[in-house]
PDB file of C-alpha atoms in Angstrom:
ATOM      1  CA  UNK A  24      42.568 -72.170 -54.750  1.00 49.00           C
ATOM      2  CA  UNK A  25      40.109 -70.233 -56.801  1.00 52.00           C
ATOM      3  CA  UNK A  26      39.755 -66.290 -57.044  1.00 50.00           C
ATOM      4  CA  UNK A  27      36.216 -67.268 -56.318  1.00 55.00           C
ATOM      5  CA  UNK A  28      36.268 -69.825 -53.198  1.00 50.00           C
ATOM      6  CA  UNK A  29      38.589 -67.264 -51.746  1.00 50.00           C
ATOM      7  CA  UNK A  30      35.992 -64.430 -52.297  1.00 48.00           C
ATOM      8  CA  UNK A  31      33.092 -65.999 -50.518  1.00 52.00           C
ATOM      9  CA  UNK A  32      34.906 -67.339 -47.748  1.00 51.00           C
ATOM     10  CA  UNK A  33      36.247 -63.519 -47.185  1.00 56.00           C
ATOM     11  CA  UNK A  34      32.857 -62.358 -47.705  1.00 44.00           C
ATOM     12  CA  UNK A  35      31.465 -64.971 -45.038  1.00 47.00           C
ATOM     13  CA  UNK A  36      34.100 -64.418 -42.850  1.00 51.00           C
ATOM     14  CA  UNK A  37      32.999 -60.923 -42.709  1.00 52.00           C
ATOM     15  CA  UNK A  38      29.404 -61.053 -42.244  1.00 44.00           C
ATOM     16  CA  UNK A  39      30.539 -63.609 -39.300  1.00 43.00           C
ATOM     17  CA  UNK A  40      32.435 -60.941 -37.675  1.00 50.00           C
ATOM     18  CA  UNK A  41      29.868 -58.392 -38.252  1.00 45.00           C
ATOM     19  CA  UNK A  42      27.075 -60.656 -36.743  1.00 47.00           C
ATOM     20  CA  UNK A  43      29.705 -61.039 -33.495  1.00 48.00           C
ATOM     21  CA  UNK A  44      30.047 -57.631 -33.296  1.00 47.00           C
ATOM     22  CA  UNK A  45      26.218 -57.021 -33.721  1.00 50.00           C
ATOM     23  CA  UNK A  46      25.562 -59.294 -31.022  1.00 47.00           C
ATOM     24  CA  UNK A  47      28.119 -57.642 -28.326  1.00 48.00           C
ATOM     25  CA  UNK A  48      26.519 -54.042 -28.833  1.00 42.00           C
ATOM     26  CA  UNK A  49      22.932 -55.606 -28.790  1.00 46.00           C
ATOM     27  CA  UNK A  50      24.752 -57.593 -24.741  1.00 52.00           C
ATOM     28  CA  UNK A  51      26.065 -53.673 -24.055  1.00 47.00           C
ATOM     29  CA  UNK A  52      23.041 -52.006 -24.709  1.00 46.00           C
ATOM     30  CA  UNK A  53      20.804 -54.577 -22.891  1.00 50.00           C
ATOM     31  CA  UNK A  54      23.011 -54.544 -19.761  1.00 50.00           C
ATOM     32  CA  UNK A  55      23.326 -50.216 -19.786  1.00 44.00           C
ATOM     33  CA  UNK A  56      19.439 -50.254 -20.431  1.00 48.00           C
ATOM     34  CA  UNK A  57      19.036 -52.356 -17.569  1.00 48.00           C
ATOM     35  CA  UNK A  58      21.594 -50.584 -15.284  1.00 43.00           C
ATOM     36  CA  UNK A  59      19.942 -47.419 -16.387  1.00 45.00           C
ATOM     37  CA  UNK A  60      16.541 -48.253 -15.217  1.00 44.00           C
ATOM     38  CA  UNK A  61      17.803 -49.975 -12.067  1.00 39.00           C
ATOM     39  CA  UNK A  62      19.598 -46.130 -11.754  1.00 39.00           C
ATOM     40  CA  UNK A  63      16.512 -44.662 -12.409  1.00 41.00           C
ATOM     41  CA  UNK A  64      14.278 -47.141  -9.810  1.00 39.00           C
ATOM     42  CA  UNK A  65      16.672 -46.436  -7.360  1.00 39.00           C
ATOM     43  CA  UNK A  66      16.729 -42.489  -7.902  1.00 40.00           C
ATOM     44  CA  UNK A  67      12.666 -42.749  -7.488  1.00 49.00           C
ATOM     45  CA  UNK A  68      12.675 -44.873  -4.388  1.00 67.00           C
ATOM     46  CA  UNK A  69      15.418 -42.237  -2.561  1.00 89.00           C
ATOM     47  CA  UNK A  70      11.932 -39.795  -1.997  1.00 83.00           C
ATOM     48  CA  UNK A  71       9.666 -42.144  -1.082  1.00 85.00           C
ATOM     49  CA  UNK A  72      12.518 -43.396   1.421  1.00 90.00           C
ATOM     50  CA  UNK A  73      13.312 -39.913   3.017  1.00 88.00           C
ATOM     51  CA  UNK A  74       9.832 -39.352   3.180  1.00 90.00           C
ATOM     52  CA  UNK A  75       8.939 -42.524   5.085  1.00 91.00           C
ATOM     53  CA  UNK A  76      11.977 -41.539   7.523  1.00 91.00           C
ATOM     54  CA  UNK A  77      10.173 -38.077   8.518  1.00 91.00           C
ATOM     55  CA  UNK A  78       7.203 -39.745   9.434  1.00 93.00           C
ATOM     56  CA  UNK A  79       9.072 -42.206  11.431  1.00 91.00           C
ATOM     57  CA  UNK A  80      10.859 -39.610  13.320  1.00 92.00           C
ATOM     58  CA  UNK A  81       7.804 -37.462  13.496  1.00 94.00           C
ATOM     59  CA  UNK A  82       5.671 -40.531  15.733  1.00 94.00           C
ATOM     60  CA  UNK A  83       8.799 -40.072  18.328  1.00 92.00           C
ATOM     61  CA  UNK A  84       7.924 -36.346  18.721  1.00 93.00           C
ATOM     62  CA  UNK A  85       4.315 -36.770  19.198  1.00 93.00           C
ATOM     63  CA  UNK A  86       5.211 -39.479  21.753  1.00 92.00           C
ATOM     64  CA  UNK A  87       7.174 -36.317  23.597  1.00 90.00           C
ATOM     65  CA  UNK A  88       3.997 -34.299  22.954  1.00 90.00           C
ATOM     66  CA  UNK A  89       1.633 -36.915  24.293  1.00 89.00           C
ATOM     67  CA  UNK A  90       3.844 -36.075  27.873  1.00 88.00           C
ATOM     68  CA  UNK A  91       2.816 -32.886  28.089  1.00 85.00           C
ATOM     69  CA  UNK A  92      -0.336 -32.384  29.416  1.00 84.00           C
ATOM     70  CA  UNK A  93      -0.350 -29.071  28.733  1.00 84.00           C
ATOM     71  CA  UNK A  94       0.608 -29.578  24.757  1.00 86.00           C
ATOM     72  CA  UNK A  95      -2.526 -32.141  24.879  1.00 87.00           C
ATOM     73  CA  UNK A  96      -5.141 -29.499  25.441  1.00 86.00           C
ATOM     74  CA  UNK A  97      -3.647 -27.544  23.089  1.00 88.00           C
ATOM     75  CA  UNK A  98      -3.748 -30.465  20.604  1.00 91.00           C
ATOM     76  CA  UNK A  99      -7.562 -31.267  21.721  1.00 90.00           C
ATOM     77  CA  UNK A 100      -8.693 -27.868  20.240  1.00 89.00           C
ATOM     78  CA  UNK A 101      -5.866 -27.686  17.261  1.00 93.00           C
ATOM     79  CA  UNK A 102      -6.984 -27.490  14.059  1.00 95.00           C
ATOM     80  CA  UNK A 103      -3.744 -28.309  12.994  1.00 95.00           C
ATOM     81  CA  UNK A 104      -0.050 -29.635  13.570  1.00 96.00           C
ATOM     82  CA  UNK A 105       3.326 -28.891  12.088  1.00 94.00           C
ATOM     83  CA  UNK A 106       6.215 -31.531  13.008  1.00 94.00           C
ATOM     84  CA  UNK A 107       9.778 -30.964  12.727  1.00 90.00           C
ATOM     85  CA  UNK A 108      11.539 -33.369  13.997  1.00 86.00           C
ATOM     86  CA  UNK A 109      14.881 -31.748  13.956  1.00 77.00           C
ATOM     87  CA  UNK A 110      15.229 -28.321  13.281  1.00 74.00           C
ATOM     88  CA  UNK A 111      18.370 -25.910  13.271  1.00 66.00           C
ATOM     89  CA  UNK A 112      22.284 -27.238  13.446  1.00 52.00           C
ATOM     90  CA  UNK A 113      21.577 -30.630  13.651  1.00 43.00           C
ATOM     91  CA  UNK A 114      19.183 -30.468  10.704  1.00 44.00           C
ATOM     92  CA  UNK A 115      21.468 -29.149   8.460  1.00 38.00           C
ATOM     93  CA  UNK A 116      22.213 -30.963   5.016  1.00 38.00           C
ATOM     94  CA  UNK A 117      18.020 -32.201   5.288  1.00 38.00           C
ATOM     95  CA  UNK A 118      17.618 -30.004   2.146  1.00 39.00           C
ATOM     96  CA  UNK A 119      16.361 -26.687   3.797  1.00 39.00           C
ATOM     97  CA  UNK A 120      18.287 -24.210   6.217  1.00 54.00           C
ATOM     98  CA  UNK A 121      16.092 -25.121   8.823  1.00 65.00           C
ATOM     99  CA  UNK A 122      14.783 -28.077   8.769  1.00 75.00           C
ATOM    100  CA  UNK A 123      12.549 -30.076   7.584  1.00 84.00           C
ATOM    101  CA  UNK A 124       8.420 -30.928   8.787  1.00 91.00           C
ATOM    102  CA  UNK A 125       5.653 -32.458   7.964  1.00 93.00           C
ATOM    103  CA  UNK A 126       1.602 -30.995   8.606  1.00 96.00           C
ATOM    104  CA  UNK A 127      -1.038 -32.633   9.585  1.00 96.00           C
ATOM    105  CA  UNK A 128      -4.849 -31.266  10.055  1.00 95.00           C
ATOM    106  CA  UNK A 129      -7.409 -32.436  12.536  1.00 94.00           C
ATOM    107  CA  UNK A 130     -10.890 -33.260  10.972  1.00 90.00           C
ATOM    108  CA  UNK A 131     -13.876 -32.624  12.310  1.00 88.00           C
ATOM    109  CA  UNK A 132     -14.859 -36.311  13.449  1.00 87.00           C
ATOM    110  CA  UNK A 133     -11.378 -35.825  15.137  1.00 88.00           C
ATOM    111  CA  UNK A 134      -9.073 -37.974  13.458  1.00 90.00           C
ATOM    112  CA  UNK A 135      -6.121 -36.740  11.566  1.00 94.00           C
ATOM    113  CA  UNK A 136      -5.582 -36.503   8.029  1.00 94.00           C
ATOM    114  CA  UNK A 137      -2.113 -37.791   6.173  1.00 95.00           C
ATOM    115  CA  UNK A 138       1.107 -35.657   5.968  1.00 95.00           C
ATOM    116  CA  UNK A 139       1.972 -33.064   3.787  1.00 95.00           C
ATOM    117  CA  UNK A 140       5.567 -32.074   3.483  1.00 95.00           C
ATOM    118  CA  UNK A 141       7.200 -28.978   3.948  1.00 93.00           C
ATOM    119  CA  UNK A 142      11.286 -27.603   3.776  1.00 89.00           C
ATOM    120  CA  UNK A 143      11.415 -24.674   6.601  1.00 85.00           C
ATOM    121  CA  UNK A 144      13.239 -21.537   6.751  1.00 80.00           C
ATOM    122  CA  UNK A 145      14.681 -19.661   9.562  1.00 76.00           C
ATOM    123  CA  UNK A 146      13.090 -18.975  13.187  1.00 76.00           C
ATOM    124  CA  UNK A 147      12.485 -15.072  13.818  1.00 73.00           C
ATOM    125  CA  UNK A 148      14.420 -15.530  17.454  1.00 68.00           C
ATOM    126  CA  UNK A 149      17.282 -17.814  15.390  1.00 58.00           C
ATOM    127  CA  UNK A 150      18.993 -20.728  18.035  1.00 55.00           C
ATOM    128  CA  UNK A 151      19.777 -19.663  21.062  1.00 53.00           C
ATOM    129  CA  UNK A 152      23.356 -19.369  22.142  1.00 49.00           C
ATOM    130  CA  UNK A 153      24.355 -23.191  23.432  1.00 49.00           C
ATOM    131  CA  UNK A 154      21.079 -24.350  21.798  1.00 53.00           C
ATOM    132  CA  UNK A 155      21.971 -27.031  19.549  1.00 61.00           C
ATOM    133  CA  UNK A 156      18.815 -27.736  17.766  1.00 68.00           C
ATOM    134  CA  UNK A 157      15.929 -30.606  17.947  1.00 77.00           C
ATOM    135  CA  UNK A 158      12.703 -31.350  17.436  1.00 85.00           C
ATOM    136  CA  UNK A 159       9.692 -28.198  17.379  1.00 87.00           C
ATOM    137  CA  UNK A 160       5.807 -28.512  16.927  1.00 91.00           C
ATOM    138  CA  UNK A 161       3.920 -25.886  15.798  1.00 91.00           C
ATOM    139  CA  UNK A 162       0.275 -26.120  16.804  1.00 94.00           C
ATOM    140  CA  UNK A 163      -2.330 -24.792  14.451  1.00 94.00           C
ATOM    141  CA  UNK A 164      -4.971 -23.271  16.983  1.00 93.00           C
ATOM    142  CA  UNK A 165      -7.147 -21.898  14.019  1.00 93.00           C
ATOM    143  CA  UNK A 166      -8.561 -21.882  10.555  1.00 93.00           C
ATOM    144  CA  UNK A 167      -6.284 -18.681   9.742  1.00 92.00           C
ATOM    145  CA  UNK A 168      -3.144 -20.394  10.195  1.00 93.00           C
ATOM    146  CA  UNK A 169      -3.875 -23.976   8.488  1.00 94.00           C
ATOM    147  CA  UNK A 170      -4.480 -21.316   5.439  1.00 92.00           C
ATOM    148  CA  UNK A 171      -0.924 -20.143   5.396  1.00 89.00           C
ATOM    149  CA  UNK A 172      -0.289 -23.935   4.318  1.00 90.00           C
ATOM    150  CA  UNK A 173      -2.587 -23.894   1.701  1.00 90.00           C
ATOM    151  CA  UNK A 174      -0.232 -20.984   0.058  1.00 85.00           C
ATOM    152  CA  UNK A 175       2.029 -23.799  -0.973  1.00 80.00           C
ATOM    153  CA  UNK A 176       5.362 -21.521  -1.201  1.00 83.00           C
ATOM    154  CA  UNK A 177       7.251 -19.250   0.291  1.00 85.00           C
ATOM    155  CA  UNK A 178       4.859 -18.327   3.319  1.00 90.00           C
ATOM    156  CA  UNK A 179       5.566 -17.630   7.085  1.00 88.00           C
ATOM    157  CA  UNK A 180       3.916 -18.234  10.306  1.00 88.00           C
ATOM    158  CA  UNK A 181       4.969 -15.049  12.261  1.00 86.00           C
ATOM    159  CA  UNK A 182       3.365 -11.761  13.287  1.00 85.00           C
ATOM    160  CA  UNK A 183       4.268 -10.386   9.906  1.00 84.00           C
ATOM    161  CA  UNK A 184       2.123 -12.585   8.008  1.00 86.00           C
ATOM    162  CA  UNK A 185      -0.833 -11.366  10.480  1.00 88.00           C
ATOM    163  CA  UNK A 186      -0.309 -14.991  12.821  1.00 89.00           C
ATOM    164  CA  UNK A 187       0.487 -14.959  16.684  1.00 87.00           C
ATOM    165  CA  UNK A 188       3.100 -17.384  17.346  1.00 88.00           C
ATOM    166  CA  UNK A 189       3.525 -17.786  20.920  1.00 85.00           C
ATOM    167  CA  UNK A 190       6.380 -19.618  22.854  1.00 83.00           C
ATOM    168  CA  UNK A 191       4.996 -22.585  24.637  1.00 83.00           C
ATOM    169  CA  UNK A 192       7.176 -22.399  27.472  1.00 79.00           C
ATOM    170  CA  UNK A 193       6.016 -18.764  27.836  1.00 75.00           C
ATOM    171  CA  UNK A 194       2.543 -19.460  28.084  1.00 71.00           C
ATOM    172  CA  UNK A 195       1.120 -19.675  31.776  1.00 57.00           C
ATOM    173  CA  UNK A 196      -1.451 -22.228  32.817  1.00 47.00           C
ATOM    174  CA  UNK A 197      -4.570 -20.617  32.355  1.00 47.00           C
ATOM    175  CA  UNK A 198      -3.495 -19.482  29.101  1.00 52.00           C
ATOM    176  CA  UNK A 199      -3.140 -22.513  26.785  1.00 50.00           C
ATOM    177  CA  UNK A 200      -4.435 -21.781  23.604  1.00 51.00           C
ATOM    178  CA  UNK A 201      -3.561 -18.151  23.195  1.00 71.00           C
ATOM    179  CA  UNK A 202      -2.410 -17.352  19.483  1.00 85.00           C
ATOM    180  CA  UNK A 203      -3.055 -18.227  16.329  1.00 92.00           C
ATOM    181  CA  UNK A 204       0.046 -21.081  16.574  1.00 92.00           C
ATOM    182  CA  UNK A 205       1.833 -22.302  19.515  1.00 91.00           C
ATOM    183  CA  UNK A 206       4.952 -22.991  19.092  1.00 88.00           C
ATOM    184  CA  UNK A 207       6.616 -26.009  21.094  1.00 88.00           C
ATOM    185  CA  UNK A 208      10.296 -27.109  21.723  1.00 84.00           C
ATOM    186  CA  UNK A 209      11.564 -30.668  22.741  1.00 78.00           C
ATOM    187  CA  UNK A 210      15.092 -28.659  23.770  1.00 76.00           C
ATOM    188  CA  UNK A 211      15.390 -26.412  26.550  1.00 72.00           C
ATOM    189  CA  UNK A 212      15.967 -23.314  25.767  1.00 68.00           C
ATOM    190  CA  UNK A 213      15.973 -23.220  21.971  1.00 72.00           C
ATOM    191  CA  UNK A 214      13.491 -20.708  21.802  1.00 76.00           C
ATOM    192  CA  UNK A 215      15.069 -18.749  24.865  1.00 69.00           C
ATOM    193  CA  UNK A 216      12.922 -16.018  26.645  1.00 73.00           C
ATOM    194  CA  UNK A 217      11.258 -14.754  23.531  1.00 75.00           C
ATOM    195  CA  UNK A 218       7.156 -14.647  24.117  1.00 80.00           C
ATOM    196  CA  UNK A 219       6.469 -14.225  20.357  1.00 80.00           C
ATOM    197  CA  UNK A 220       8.750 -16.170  17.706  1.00 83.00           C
ATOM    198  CA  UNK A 221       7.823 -17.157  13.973  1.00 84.00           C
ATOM    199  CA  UNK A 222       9.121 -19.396  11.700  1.00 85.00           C
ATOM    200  CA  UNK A 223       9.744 -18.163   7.656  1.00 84.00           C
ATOM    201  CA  UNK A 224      10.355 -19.333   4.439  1.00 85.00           C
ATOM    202  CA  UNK A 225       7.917 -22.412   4.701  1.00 89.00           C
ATOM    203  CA  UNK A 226       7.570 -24.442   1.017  1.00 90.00           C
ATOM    204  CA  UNK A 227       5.791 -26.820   0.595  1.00 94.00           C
ATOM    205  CA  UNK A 228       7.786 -30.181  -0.507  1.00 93.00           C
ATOM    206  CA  UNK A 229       6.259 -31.441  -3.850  1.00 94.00           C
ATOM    207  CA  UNK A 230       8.384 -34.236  -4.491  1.00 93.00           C
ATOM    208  CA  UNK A 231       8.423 -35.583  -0.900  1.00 93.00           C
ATOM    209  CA  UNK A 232       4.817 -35.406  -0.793  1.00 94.00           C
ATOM    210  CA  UNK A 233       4.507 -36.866  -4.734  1.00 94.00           C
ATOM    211  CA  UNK A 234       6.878 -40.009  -4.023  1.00 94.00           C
ATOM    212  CA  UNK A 235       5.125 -40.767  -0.676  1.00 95.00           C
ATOM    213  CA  UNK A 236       0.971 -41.029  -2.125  1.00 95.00           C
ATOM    214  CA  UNK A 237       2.316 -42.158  -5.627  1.00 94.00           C
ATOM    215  CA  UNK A 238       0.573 -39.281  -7.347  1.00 92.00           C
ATOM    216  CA  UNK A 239       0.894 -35.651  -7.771  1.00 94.00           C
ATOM    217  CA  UNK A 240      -0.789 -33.782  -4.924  1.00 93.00           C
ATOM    218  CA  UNK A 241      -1.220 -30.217  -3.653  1.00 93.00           C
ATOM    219  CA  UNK A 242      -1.804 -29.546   0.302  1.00 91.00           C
ATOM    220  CA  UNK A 243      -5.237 -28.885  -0.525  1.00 91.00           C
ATOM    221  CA  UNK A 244      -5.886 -32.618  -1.719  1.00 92.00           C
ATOM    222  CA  UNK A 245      -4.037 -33.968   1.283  1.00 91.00           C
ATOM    223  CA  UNK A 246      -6.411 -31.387   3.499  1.00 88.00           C
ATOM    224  CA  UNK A 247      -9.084 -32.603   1.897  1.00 88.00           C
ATOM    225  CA  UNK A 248      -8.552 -36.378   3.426  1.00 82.00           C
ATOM    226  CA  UNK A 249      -9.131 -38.000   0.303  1.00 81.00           C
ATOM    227  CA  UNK A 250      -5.866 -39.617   0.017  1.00 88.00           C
ATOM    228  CA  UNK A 251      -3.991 -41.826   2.524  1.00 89.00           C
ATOM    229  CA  UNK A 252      -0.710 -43.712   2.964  1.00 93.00           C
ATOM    230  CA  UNK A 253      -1.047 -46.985   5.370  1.00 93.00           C
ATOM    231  CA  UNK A 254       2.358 -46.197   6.736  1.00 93.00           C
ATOM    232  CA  UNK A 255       1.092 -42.862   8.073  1.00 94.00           C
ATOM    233  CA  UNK A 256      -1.575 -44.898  10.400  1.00 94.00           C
ATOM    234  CA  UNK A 257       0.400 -44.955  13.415  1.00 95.00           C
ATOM    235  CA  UNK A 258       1.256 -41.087  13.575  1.00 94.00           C
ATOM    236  CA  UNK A 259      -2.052 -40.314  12.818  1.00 94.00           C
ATOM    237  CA  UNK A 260      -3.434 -42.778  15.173  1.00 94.00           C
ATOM    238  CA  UNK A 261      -0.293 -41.524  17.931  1.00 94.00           C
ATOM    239  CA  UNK A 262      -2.190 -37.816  17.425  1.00 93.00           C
ATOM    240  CA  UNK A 263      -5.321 -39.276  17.617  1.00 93.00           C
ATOM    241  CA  UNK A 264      -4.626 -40.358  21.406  1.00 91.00           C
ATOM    242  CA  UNK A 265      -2.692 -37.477  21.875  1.00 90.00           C
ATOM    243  CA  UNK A 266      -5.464 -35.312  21.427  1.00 89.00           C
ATOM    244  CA  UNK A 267      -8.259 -36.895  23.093  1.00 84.00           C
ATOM    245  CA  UNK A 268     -10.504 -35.435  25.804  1.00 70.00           C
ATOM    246  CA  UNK A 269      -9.563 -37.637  28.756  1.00 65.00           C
ATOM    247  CA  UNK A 270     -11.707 -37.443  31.726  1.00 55.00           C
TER     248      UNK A 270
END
């Protein structure tokens, strides 16, 4: 056979193989790109997820709040409401050491705007011995605490940060509505016999709140009512009832 036969056919031979081999890196990198971004879509959606779970679980505690006909007059003249709906050992692994809530603010035709997000610190009182945690509400009675929430970070509702937080279960009859907050428990005895309690370490939850509009907000947008997620309807609608005027 000639030198030069053999030559091309080694030469064509190799550009074949190098072709093949082109081809199965091009396969590999399609399929990693592919896994990558279905990585990536699934990382994004996690938020959005957890975030649609709080609200969820946050309806349930306004349908405990809606029971308490003492908790609806506070709600008819709140200006604002902070949901937790499960705070202390059982909330543990959420992402804060307390819990985890979600605020919403009443506007002045009465209807409720969207929820923020917010990770939660520690309770001034702590849990109560055999108290093993659940859902709190901490009604906003005034335009001085909803601004504590517009401080985004690191922020407290307690006496040191000039706010009256009174225990709900403390309060007598005639005096719903005392305090700047009122603080409510859905478990007996989590608060114990304290009259005055706060809550510290509030932040506000920028991704939560980011995956759950689609866009980057700060509490002040949200505040301001001019966004709105359809999912949110029945909480807000839920609050809505449970802080009408009934005759």
């Amino acid at each position: 056979m000639p030198i030069e036969h053999t030559k091309r056919k080694s030469v064509l031979a190799s550009l074949v193989a190098l072709a093949i081999c082109g081809a199965t890196v091009a396969q590999a990198a399609g399929q990693a790109d592919q896994s990558n971004q279905s990585s990536q879509a699934d990382t994004s959606s996690k938020p959005a997820q957890s975030a649609t779970r709080r609200v969820s679980d946050a309806l349930a505690v306004v349908r405990q709040l809606e029971a308490e006909p003492r908790v609806k007059q506070l709600l008819q003249q709140a200006k604002g409401v902070l949901i937790v709906p499960s705070y202390g050992r059982a909330a543990l692994g959420v992402g804060a050491h307390g819990g985890a809530g979600l605020l919403l603010l009443k506007r002045t035709d009465g209807s409720w705007s969207g929820p923020a997000f917010y990770d939660l610190g520690g309770l001034t009182v702590g849990l109560q011995v055999g108290a093993e945690g659940g859902a709190i509400a901490m009604v906003l009675n005034n335009d001085k605490a909803v601004a504590e929430f517009m401080k985004k970070n690191n922020f407290a509702l307690s006496a040191e940060a000039g706010l009256t937080v009174v225990n709900w279960s403390k309060l007598a009859q005639g005096t719903a509505g005392t305090g700047d907050v009122v603080a409510w428990s859905g478990t007996k005895g989590l608060f114990g016999d304290a009259v005055a309690i706060g809550l510290n370490d509030i932040r506000f939850n920028q991704n939560l709140t980011n995956a759950y509009y689609g866009r980057t907000l700060s509490p002040k947008d949200i505040a301001a009512g001019t966004v709105s997620n359809p999912q949110a309807q029945p909480l807000q609608q839920a609050l809505g009832e449970a802080s009408t005027i009934t005759k």
